[in-house]
Structure formats: structure tokens, C-alpha cells
Coordinates of C-alpha atoms and ligand atoms in Angstrom, one line a residue:
M180 CA 0.0 0.0 0.0
S181 CA 1.4 3.4 -0.8
A182 CA 1.9 6.0 1.9
P183 CA -1.1 8.3 2.7
V184 CA -1.3 11.5 0.8
R185 CA -0.1 14.5 2.8
T186 CA 0.3 17.9 1.3
R187 CA 1.2 21.2 2.8
I188 CA 1.7 24.9 2.2
A189 CA 4.5 26.5 4.1
P190 CA 4.1 30.3 3.9
S191 CA 6.5 32.6 5.6
P192 CA 4.7 35.1 7.9
T193 CA 6.2 38.2 6.3
G194 CA 3.9 40.9 5.0
A195 CA 0.4 40.6 3.9
P196 CA -1.1 37.2 2.9
H197 CA -0.6 36.8 -0.9
L198 CA -3.0 35.5 -3.5
G199 CA -0.3 33.0 -4.5
T200 CA -0.6 31.4 -1.1
A201 CA -4.4 30.9 -1.5
Y202 CA -3.7 29.5 -5.0
M203 CA -1.1 27.0 -3.8
A204 CA -3.3 26.1 -0.8
L205 CA -6.3 25.5 -3.0
F206 CA -4.4 23.0 -5.3
N207 CA -2.7 21.3 -2.3
L208 CA -6.1 21.0 -0.5
A209 CA -7.9 19.7 -3.6
F210 CA -5.2 17.1 -4.2
A211 CA -5.2 15.9 -0.6
R212 CA -9.1 15.7 -0.5
K213 CA -9.2 13.8 -3.8
H214 CA -6.9 11.2 -2.3
G215 CA -8.5 11.1 1.1
G216 CA -5.3 12.6 2.6
Q217 CA -4.3 15.4 4.9
F218 CA -3.5 19.0 4.1
I219 CA -1.1 20.8 6.5
L220 CA -0.3 24.4 7.2
R221 CA 3.2 25.0 8.3
I222 CA 4.6 28.4 9.2
E223 CA 8.1 28.9 8.0
D224 CA 9.3 31.7 10.3
T225 CA 13.1 31.2 10.3
D226 CA 13.7 34.7 9.1
R227 CA 13.6 36.3 12.5
Q228 CA 13.8 39.9 11.1
R229 CA 11.0 39.7 8.7
S230 CA 8.6 37.3 10.5
S231 CA 5.8 38.5 12.7
T232 CA 2.9 37.1 14.7
E233 CA 0.6 39.6 13.1
S234 CA 1.4 38.3 9.7
E235 CA 1.0 34.7 10.9
Q236 CA -2.5 35.6 12.2
A237 CA -3.3 37.3 9.0
I238 CA -2.4 34.1 7.0
F239 CA -4.9 32.2 9.2
D240 CA -7.6 34.8 8.8
A241 CA -7.1 35.3 5.1
L242 CA -7.1 31.6 4.3
R243 CA -10.1 31.0 6.5
W244 CA -11.9 33.8 4.7
T245 CA -11.4 32.1 1.4
G246 CA -12.9 28.9 2.9
I247 CA -9.7 26.9 2.8
E248 CA -9.3 24.7 5.9
W249 CA -6.3 22.7 7.0
D250 CA -6.2 19.4 9.0
E251 CA -3.0 20.2 10.9
G252 CA -1.4 23.5 11.7
P253 CA 0.0 25.8 14.4
D254 CA -3.5 26.9 15.5
C255 CA -5.2 23.5 15.5
G256 CA -2.4 21.1 16.3
G257 CA -1.9 17.6 14.9
D258 CA 0.4 14.6 15.4
F259 CA 3.4 16.0 13.6
G260 CA 3.8 19.3 15.4
P261 CA 4.9 21.8 16.3
Y262 CA 3.9 23.4 13.0
R263 CA 5.9 26.6 13.5
Q264 CA 9.6 26.3 12.5
S265 CA 10.8 28.6 15.2
E266 CA 9.6 25.9 17.7
R267 CA 11.6 23.1 16.0
L268 CA 15.1 24.4 16.3
D269 CA 16.5 21.4 18.2
L270 CA 15.4 19.1 15.5
Y271 CA 17.2 21.2 12.8
E272 CA 20.4 21.5 15.0
Q273 CA 20.4 17.7 15.4
E274 CA 20.0 17.1 11.6
I275 CA 22.7 19.8 10.8
N276 CA 25.1 18.1 13.2
R277 CA 24.4 14.8 11.4
L278 CA 25.4 16.4 8.1
L279 CA 28.5 17.8 9.6
K280 CA 29.5 14.5 11.0
Q281 CA 28.9 12.8 7.7
E282 CA 30.9 15.5 6.0
D283 CA 28.1 16.4 3.7
A284 CA 28.2 19.9 5.2
Y285 CA 31.0 22.1 6.5
R286 CA 31.5 25.2 8.6
C287 CA 32.4 28.3 6.7
F288 CA 34.1 31.2 8.5
C289 CA 34.5 33.5 5.6
S290 CA 33.9 37.2 6.3
A291 CA 31.3 39.2 4.4
E292 CA 34.2 41.2 2.8
R293 CA 35.8 38.1 1.5
L294 CA 32.5 36.8 0.1
N295 CA 31.9 40.1 -1.6
E296 CA 35.4 40.0 -3.2
V297 CA 34.8 36.5 -4.5
R298 CA 31.5 37.6 -5.9
A299 CA 32.8 40.7 -7.5
R300 CA 35.6 38.7 -9.1
Q301 CA 33.3 36.0 -10.4
M302 CA 30.9 38.6 -11.8
A303 CA 33.8 40.4 -13.6
E304 CA 34.8 37.0 -15.1
K305 CA 31.1 36.5 -16.2
Q306 CA 30.8 33.4 -14.0
T307 CA 27.7 32.4 -12.0
P308 CA 28.5 33.9 -8.5
R309 CA 28.8 31.1 -6.0
Y310 CA 30.9 30.2 -3.0
D311 CA 34.4 29.2 -4.0
G312 CA 34.8 26.4 -1.4
H313 CA 37.5 28.2 0.5
C314 CA 36.6 26.6 3.9
L315 CA 36.2 23.1 2.5
S316 CA 39.8 22.5 3.1
L317 CA 39.6 23.0 6.9
S318 CA 40.2 19.9 8.9
A319 CA 37.4 18.6 11.2
E320 CA 39.6 19.5 14.3
E321 CA 40.4 23.0 13.0
S322 CA 36.7 23.6 12.1
I323 CA 35.5 22.6 15.6
K324 CA 38.2 24.6 17.3
R325 CA 37.5 27.8 15.4
A326 CA 33.7 27.4 15.9
E327 CA 34.3 27.9 19.7
N328 CA 35.0 31.6 19.3
E329 CA 34.4 32.6 15.7
P330 CA 31.1 33.2 14.0
F331 CA 30.3 30.7 11.2
V332 CA 27.7 29.4 8.9
V333 CA 27.2 25.8 7.8
R334 CA 27.1 25.1 4.1
M335 CA 26.0 21.9 2.3
K336 CA 28.4 20.3 -0.1
I337 CA 27.5 20.5 -3.8
P338 CA 29.0 18.2 -6.4
Q339 CA 31.6 19.9 -8.6
S340 CA 30.2 18.7 -11.9
G341 CA 27.4 16.8 -13.5
Q342 CA 23.7 17.3 -13.3
C343 CA 20.9 16.9 -10.8
T344 CA 17.9 15.2 -12.5
F345 CA 14.6 14.9 -10.7
V346 CA 11.0 14.1 -11.7
D347 CA 8.4 16.8 -11.6
E348 CA 4.9 15.5 -11.9
L349 CA 4.0 18.2 -14.3
R350 CA 7.1 18.3 -16.4
E351 CA 8.5 14.7 -16.2
E352 CA 12.3 15.1 -15.9
V353 CA 14.1 18.3 -15.0
S354 CA 17.9 18.5 -15.2
I355 CA 19.9 21.3 -13.7
D356 CA 23.8 21.5 -13.8
W357 CA 25.4 21.4 -10.4
A358 CA 27.6 24.2 -11.6
Q359 CA 24.6 26.5 -11.3
I360 CA 24.0 25.6 -7.7
D361 CA 25.7 27.4 -4.8
H362 CA 27.1 25.8 -1.7
Q363 CA 23.9 26.7 0.1
V364 CA 24.1 28.0 3.6
I365 CA 21.9 25.7 5.7
R366 CA 22.6 27.2 9.1
K367 CA 23.0 31.0 9.6
T368 CA 25.3 32.7 12.0
D369 CA 22.4 33.2 14.4
G370 CA 22.0 29.4 14.7
F371 CA 18.8 29.4 12.7
P372 CA 18.4 27.0 9.8
T373 CA 17.8 28.5 6.4
Y374 CA 14.6 27.7 4.4
H375 CA 16.2 24.8 2.4
L376 CA 17.3 22.8 5.4
A377 CA 14.2 23.4 7.6
N378 CA 11.9 22.8 4.6
V379 CA 13.4 19.4 3.8
V380 CA 13.7 18.3 7.4
D381 CA 10.1 19.2 8.1
D382 CA 8.7 17.7 4.9
H383 CA 10.3 14.5 5.9
H384 CA 9.4 14.5 9.6
M385 CA 5.8 15.6 8.8
Q386 CA 5.6 12.8 6.2
I387 CA 4.7 15.0 3.4
S388 CA 4.1 12.8 0.3
H389 CA 3.6 15.5 -2.3
V390 CA 5.3 18.9 -2.5
I391 CA 3.1 21.0 -4.7
R392 CA 4.5 24.5 -4.8
G393 CA 5.2 27.4 -7.1
E394 CA 7.5 27.2 -10.1
E395 CA 10.0 29.7 -8.5
W396 CA 11.2 26.8 -6.3
I397 CA 12.3 24.6 -9.2
S398 CA 15.9 25.9 -9.1
S399 CA 16.1 25.1 -5.4
T400 CA 14.9 21.6 -5.8
P401 CA 18.4 20.1 -6.6
K402 CA 19.5 21.2 -3.2
H403 CA 16.5 19.6 -1.6
V404 CA 17.0 16.4 -3.6
L405 CA 20.6 16.3 -2.5
L406 CA 19.6 16.9 1.2
Y407 CA 17.2 13.9 1.0
Q408 CA 20.1 11.8 -0.3
Y409 CA 22.5 13.0 2.4
F410 CA 19.9 12.1 5.0
G411 CA 19.1 8.8 3.4
W412 CA 15.4 9.7 3.1
D413 CA 13.0 9.2 0.3
A414 CA 12.1 12.5 -1.4
P415 CA 8.5 13.4 -1.8
T416 CA 6.9 13.7 -5.2
F417 CA 7.4 17.2 -6.6
A418 CA 5.0 19.3 -8.7
H419 CA 5.8 22.9 -9.5
L420 CA 2.7 24.9 -10.4
P421 CA 2.9 27.8 -12.9
L422 CA 3.0 31.2 -11.4
L423 CA 0.1 33.6 -11.7
R424 CA 0.6 36.4 -14.2
N425 CA -0.6 40.0 -14.8
P426 CA -2.7 40.5 -17.9
D427 CA 0.5 41.7 -19.6
K428 CA 2.0 38.2 -18.9
S429 CA 4.6 39.5 -16.4
K430 CA 4.7 37.8 -13.0
L431 CA 1.7 38.8 -10.8
S432 CA 2.9 41.8 -8.9
K433 CA 1.3 44.2 -6.5
R434 CA 2.4 47.1 -8.7
K435 CA 0.0 45.9 -11.4
N436 CA -2.7 43.9 -9.7
P437 CA -4.1 43.6 -6.3
T438 CA -2.3 40.6 -4.8
G439 CA -3.2 40.7 -1.2
I440 CA -6.0 38.3 -0.2
F441 CA -7.6 41.0 1.9
Y442 CA -8.0 43.2 -1.0
F443 CA -10.7 41.0 -2.4
R444 CA -12.4 40.7 1.0
D445 CA -12.3 44.5 1.5
A446 CA -13.3 45.4 -2.0
G447 CA -16.4 43.2 -1.7
Y448 CA -15.7 40.0 -3.6
L449 CA -17.2 36.7 -2.6
P450 CA -14.6 34.2 -1.3
E451 CA -16.4 31.4 -3.3
A452 CA -15.9 33.3 -6.5
L453 CA -12.3 34.0 -5.8
I454 CA -11.6 30.4 -5.0
N455 CA -13.5 29.4 -8.1
Y456 CA -11.4 31.8 -10.2
L457 CA -8.1 30.6 -8.7
G458 CA -9.2 27.0 -9.5
M459 CA -9.4 28.1 -13.1
M460 CA -5.8 29.2 -13.1
G461 CA -4.0 26.7 -15.3
Y462 CA -6.8 24.2 -14.6
T463 CA -10.0 23.0 -16.2
L464 CA -12.5 20.5 -14.8
P465 CA -13.0 17.4 -16.9
D466 CA -16.4 18.6 -18.0
Q467 CA -15.0 22.2 -18.7
R468 CA -17.6 23.8 -16.4
E469 CA -16.7 27.3 -15.3
I470 CA -18.6 27.6 -12.1
F471 CA -17.5 25.1 -9.4
S472 CA -17.1 24.9 -5.7
L473 CA -14.1 23.8 -3.7
G474 CA -15.8 20.4 -3.2
E475 CA -16.4 20.0 -6.9
L476 CA -12.8 20.9 -7.7
S477 CA -11.5 18.4 -5.1
D478 CA -13.8 15.5 -6.3
T479 CA -12.3 15.4 -9.8
F480 CA -8.9 17.0 -9.1
D481 CA -6.0 15.6 -11.2
L482 CA -2.5 17.1 -11.3
K483 CA -2.2 15.9 -14.9
R484 CA -4.9 18.4 -15.9
I485 CA -2.7 21.4 -15.0
S486 CA -1.4 23.3 -18.0
L487 CA 1.9 25.0 -17.6
G488 CA 1.4 28.2 -19.7
G489 CA 1.3 31.1 -17.2
P490 CA -2.3 31.6 -16.1
I491 CA -3.5 35.2 -16.3
F492 CA -5.1 36.6 -13.3
D493 CA -7.6 39.1 -14.8
L494 CA -9.6 41.2 -12.4
A495 CA -12.3 41.9 -15.0
K496 CA -12.9 38.2 -15.5
L497 CA -13.0 37.6 -11.7
K498 CA -15.6 40.4 -11.4
W499 CA -17.7 38.9 -14.1
L500 CA -17.6 35.5 -12.2
N501 CA -18.4 37.3 -8.9
G502 CA -21.5 38.8 -10.5
R503 CA -22.6 35.4 -11.7
Y504 CA -22.2 34.1 -8.1
L505 CA -24.3 37.0 -6.8
R506 CA -27.1 36.3 -9.3
E507 CA -27.0 32.6 -9.8
K508 CA -25.5 31.0 -6.7
L509 CA -26.9 33.0 -3.7
P510 CA -30.5 33.7 -2.8
A511 CA -31.3 37.4 -2.5
E512 CA -31.7 37.2 1.3
E513 CA -28.2 35.7 1.5
V514 CA -26.8 38.5 -0.6
V515 CA -28.2 41.0 1.8
E516 CA -26.7 39.1 4.7
R517 CA -23.4 38.9 3.1
L518 CA -23.5 42.6 2.3
Q519 CA -24.3 43.4 5.9
A520 CA -21.4 41.2 7.1
W521 CA -19.1 42.9 4.7
K522 CA -19.3 46.6 5.5
A523 CA -23.0 47.3 6.4
N524 CA -22.4 46.0 9.9
P525 CA -22.7 48.1 13.1
D526 CA -19.0 47.8 13.8
F527 CA -17.8 49.2 10.5
L528 CA -20.6 51.7 10.1
G529 CA -19.9 52.8 13.7
K530 CA -16.3 53.6 12.7
I531 CA -17.4 55.7 9.8
M532 CA -20.0 57.4 11.9
H533 CA -17.4 58.4 14.4
L534 CA -15.6 60.3 11.6
A535 CA -18.8 61.6 9.8
L536 CA -20.9 62.7 12.7
Q537 CA -19.4 66.2 12.8
R538 CA -20.5 66.7 9.2
L539 CA -24.1 65.3 9.4
E540 CA -27.3 67.2 9.5
T541 CA -29.5 64.4 8.4
F542 CA -29.0 60.7 7.7
S543 CA -29.1 61.6 4.0
D544 CA -25.7 63.1 4.4
F545 CA -24.1 59.9 5.7
F546 CA -23.9 57.7 2.6
P547 CA -22.4 60.3 0.2
L548 CA -19.7 60.8 2.8
A549 CA -19.2 57.1 3.4
Q550 CA -19.3 56.1 -0.2
F551 CA -15.6 55.9 -0.8
L552 CA -15.2 53.4 2.0
L553 CA -18.0 51.2 0.5
S554 CA -16.7 51.1 -3.1
E555 CA -13.8 49.6 -4.9
Q556 CA -12.7 52.9 -6.7
P557 CA -14.0 56.4 -6.5
E558 CA -14.7 58.4 -9.7
Y559 CA -13.1 61.8 -10.4
D560 CA -11.3 63.7 -13.2
V561 CA -7.7 64.6 -13.6
E562 CA -8.3 68.4 -12.9
T563 CA -9.8 67.6 -9.5
L564 CA -6.9 65.3 -8.8
C565 CA -4.2 67.8 -9.6
G566 CA -5.9 70.8 -7.9
K567 CA -3.4 73.6 -7.4
L568 CA -0.2 71.4 -7.8
S569 CA 2.1 72.0 -10.8
P570 CA 1.8 69.4 -13.6
D571 CA 4.9 67.4 -12.6
Q572 CA 4.2 67.2 -8.9
P573 CA 1.2 64.8 -8.6
A574 CA 2.6 61.7 -10.2
K575 CA 5.8 62.1 -8.2
L576 CA 4.0 62.5 -4.9
L577 CA 1.7 59.6 -5.5
K578 CA 4.5 57.3 -6.4
I579 CA 6.5 58.3 -3.3
A580 CA 3.5 57.8 -1.2
E581 CA 3.0 54.4 -2.7
W582 CA 6.5 53.4 -1.8
E583 CA 6.4 54.9 1.7
L584 CA 3.1 53.4 2.6
E585 CA 4.6 49.9 1.9
K586 CA 6.3 50.4 5.2
A587 CA 3.3 51.5 7.2
T588 CA 3.0 49.1 10.2
P589 CA 0.8 49.1 12.0
W590 CA -1.6 50.5 9.4
D591 CA -3.2 53.1 11.7
R592 CA -3.9 56.8 11.8
D593 CA -0.7 57.8 13.6
T594 CA 1.6 55.8 11.4
L595 CA -0.1 57.2 8.3
S596 CA 0.0 60.7 9.6
S597 CA 3.8 60.5 10.3
I598 CA 4.4 59.1 6.8
F599 CA 2.6 62.0 5.1
Q600 CA 4.5 64.5 7.4
K601 CA 7.8 62.9 6.3
I602 CA 6.8 63.2 2.7
A603 CA 5.8 66.9 3.1
E604 CA 9.1 67.7 4.9
T605 CA 11.3 65.8 2.4
E606 CA 9.5 67.3 -0.6
D607 CA 9.6 70.7 1.1
I608 CA 5.9 71.3 0.6
K609 CA 3.3 72.2 3.2
L610 CA 1.1 69.3 4.4
K611 CA -1.9 71.4 3.6
Q612 CA -0.8 71.7 -0.1
L613 CA -0.1 68.0 -0.3
M614 CA -3.4 66.7 1.2
P615 CA -5.9 67.6 -1.5
L616 CA -4.2 65.3 -4.0
F617 CA -4.6 62.4 -1.6
F618 CA -8.1 63.3 -0.6
V619 CA -9.1 63.0 -4.2
A620 CA -7.1 59.9 -4.9
M621 CA -8.7 58.3 -1.8
S622 CA -12.3 59.5 -2.0
G623 CA -12.8 61.2 -5.3
S624 CA -13.4 64.6 -3.7
A625 CA -11.2 67.2 -2.0
I626 CA -13.8 67.5 0.7
S627 CA -14.1 64.3 2.6
L628 CA -13.7 62.5 5.9
P629 CA -10.3 63.1 7.7
L630 CA -7.6 61.6 5.4
F631 CA -5.6 59.5 7.8
D632 CA -8.6 58.0 9.5
G633 CA -10.1 57.4 6.1
L634 CA -7.0 55.6 4.8
A635 CA -6.8 53.6 8.1
L636 CA -10.3 52.3 7.5
L637 CA -9.7 51.7 3.8
G638 CA -6.8 49.4 4.6
P639 CA -3.4 49.0 2.8
D640 CA -4.7 47.0 -0.2
L641 CA -7.5 49.3 -1.3
T642 CA -5.3 52.3 -0.6
R643 CA -2.5 51.0 -2.9
M644 CA -5.0 50.4 -5.7
R645 CA -6.4 53.9 -5.4
L646 CA -2.9 55.4 -5.6
R647 CA -2.3 53.3 -8.6
R648 CA -5.5 54.3 -10.3
A649 CA -4.6 58.0 -9.7
L650 CA -1.3 57.3 -11.4
E651 CA -3.0 55.7 -14.3
I652 CA -5.4 58.6 -14.7
L653 CA -2.4 61.0 -14.7
G654 CA -0.6 58.7 -17.3
E655 CA -3.7 58.8 -19.5
S656 CA -3.7 62.6 -19.3
G657 CA 0.0 62.8 -20.3
N658 CA 1.2 63.9 -16.8
G659 CA 2.2 60.5 -15.6
L660 CA 5.7 59.1 -15.0
S661 CA 7.7 58.0 -18.1
K662 CA 9.9 54.9 -17.8
K663 CA 12.9 57.2 -17.5
G664 CA 11.2 59.5 -15.0
L665 CA 10.3 56.5 -12.9
K666 CA 13.9 55.2 -12.9
S667 CA 15.3 58.6 -11.9
L668 CA 12.6 59.0 -9.2
E669 CA 13.6 55.5 -7.8
K670 CA 17.1 56.7 -7.4
E671 CA 16.1 60.0 -5.9
Y672 CA 13.8 58.3 -3.5
A673 CA 16.5 55.8 -2.4
S674 CA 18.9 58.5 -1.6
R675 CA 16.5 61.1 -0.1
Y676 CA 14.3 58.7 1.9
G677 CA 17.0 56.2 2.6
N678 CA 14.8 53.4 1.5
R679 CA 15.0 50.6 -1.0
I680 CA 12.1 49.7 -3.3
D681 CA 11.4 46.0 -3.3
Ligands
LIG1737 N1 8.4 29.2 2.8 C1 8.3 29.0 1.4 C2 7.5 30.1 0.9 O1 7.4 31.1 1.5 C3 7.8 27.6 1.1 C4 8.1 27.1 -0.3 C5 7.8 25.7 -0.4 O2 6.6 25.4 -0.5 O3 8.7 24.8 -0.3 O4 6.8 30.1 -0.1

């Protein structure tokens, strides 16, 4: 009898939960359900700087909103826990020591300067930058001795030549030259394992049978295959799914599309429609039907039906599907209930009322004021947007705000206020002159509810889309940023705001 099917997703709790996570979760869940197996949620939080408990909670909330459920995970337990990597450090240490003892891994004491030099030299010689194996020559005794008082990392050994060949369920054989693969660090100076080590150790110990993940991990798979060999474990079956794409075929990115799961919740999409649409990404049901539930997808799910051409995530198509759900799948009373649960509930209306009360004479004044918080995009024209600013200012300011707001945590009134103060100071413009632009981009009107409170209620995902829409409108009017203008603004921004754009 073959081993039970166990699949997993292993998101890192850094930043807002991404559509790609829901997409991977959906296919992993459908595959597990189809084969009567288990689907596991594991949190890969070995990056101490970037991981946060808020982000972890957001992953749970976002996936639950979509209707995806897991059988084992940090919040619901299971027989293979703990399901958070930061709670499994002893296990990784043990396995790393095993690799060191077997001489499949070695300590590396090279300084950052030396590594930079090697890298620069290799780049100059047009070689693939990779570790040059300097510390491979250290004897076991010397390595142990130096480790007592010097910082070090542990690297896995990689063959000098030849190829790694592995089977991908969707591609059959994949071969990658070992020369392309770096001597991967598996344990960092802070003692934490890296993704590659922890991922393999956990997939083995959690008895994962199928690793179904995004195509971007194909180039890491040789390292994983080699680790399984070093440990003497059977590797799971690999299947790398195509990545979602923007309508222009580039990799789905938040600069061009909403990519946060919460965007769809906050903009009033139905989770069933989103899941249905994600199920259509690279996949068709055997009977070609377009409207299907998670259960229907799972009942007939077959990895072989996945097509590898990059599936396009098209918001317009999703909206069309969502409309069909509203009309065909839900009774009218339920639509009303869902609408109430969305934003017509006392809690959310109460928050708006708190801001609007000063401006109300009758109830009739309420909804026009609240409208921008209850819609996906406000309407306005370019003259209103630009107000009294000079023609080159709005696009620049909107773009800078988009970049700066990426770093707004927590997303609340005070953080937002300090970000706009900083922009005003750095741009040497009065906050009062700056605000109308953002009032219009946010609400469609220069007279609206208080800006920072409004943005706080709107949330980061909807805010980002509004800034982007404003930039589009400027672009259409000829006052947008050219490619060249954007490049120079990026440079200017990096130096004046001391920030990098990811
Ligand atoms: N932690 C990885 C991520 O963030 C997991 C990749 C994998 O599924 O192996 O996507």
C-alpha cells in the first residue's frame, strides 16, 4: 500500500497574505481531498527579522476567509507538530550536526568582505556567482576549534560537476547543472536554519508525500533532492505549479494587480468566486464547467490536468464571475446578509459614523460621505486630482506615497500621519498643499472625511489600488511618469528617503 497523501503549504509570515498562497493552498487541498489525505499548514518563520505574529495571524484569517481549511497547523495542532519552524530548532540542529559528522556539510568562517570580493571577481569574469569552497579545506579539528570563538555558517556540499535530475509530476524530468547551484548555507550565524534545510527536514518529519508549490522553487529543488540523499530519506513527489501572471504576462505583482487576499475581501468580492477563479488558473475541470465549488474541484482533481502556460489573473474576469455568483448562486436574502457582514455592519458603520458625525445634518448626508469606503474605486477627473499642484508634482508625490506606505506598520492613523508629514518635509511642501491630492485619490473629492482616519479604514490593499488608479489617470492625461522618469525617481527616492524599493 502506498503512503497516505499528505500535502502542505509553508508560507513565511512576512507581509500581507498573498493571493499566490491561496492558489497553492487550493491545489494542495484539492489534491489531498481527492486522495483522502491530509492538508497541512506549516509556518516557515526562520527569518527572524521579517517574520511577525501579526502576519501569521493574517495568514490564518485570510485563508479561513477564502474557505480553505487545514487538517493540521499551528492553530489547530496535529500529530506532527509543532507546526511553526521557530519551535523546531532542536530538530534542525540535530540534523545539521548529522550532516557535519557525515561530512556532507561544513562550517564556513569567511567574512562578508571576502565573500563580496569573490562575488565581484566572479561577476567580472562573467561566472555564476557562488561560494568558492574556501573553507572546504579546513580539517574537522580546526573547524570545531574555530567554531568555539568565531562566527560561522554551515554550508551543504554540492557536487563539482554533473547534473541533478529529478522528476516533476507536471514536467517529467528536470535537469539542472550542479555548476549552477551554490554551496547553500543551511545554518546561519544566528544558529537558525535556512529555508532549504528546515523545509526538507520538516517535509520528511511531517511525512509530506507531495510537495506542490510554485515554479519559482524549481531551481532550489536540486539542493533539496541532495539533502534527502544525504539524510538517506525518500524524497516526496514534486509538482511545481505555474505562477500567476498579470494580464501583460509579467509575473503577478502588486504594482500591477491587487495581490493581497484581503484586497478581495475588503473590495467586496465573494470568497467562493475568488476560489473558483483561482481554481481556473491553469486548470480545467474534466467537464469544462466554469462555475464550481471547492468540493467539486476536489472531487475530480487531477494534477495531470494542470497546464503550464502562465495563467493570467484578470480582475475583469473575476468580477464577471463574482457577478454570476451573486445572481446565480446565492438567494437574494443571503446576498443581503453577506452585504451586511461585509461593511454594512454596526462595527464598520460605527467607525465611519465616528468620523462623519461632525458633518451630518440628516442621515441623508451619511452615505455620500461614506461612499468611498464602500466602493472599490471612486470616480473623479484629472483636474480635480491635480488641484493647485504644478503638472509634474502629482505623479511624483503619488509614487513616493505608494513606496512609503509599503512600510506602514501598524496601518493606523498615527503611522499614516507620520508618513505624510515625512513626505511633506522631504519634498519641502506644506502638508496642507499636499493633502488635497490624496483626498481626491482616496475619496474622489477634495472634501471628505479626515484623510488619515479614512485611509486607516480603507486598509493598505485598497489604498494601494487607489494610488495606482490615480497614477493611471495621470498617465492617460499625459502627466504620468515616463519609464525614464520612474527610474530617476527611484534613485532620488532611495537617496532622499534612505529606502530601498522591493
Ligand atoms: N516558505 C516557502 C514560501 O514562503 C515555502 C516554499 C515551499 O513550498 O517549499 O513560499
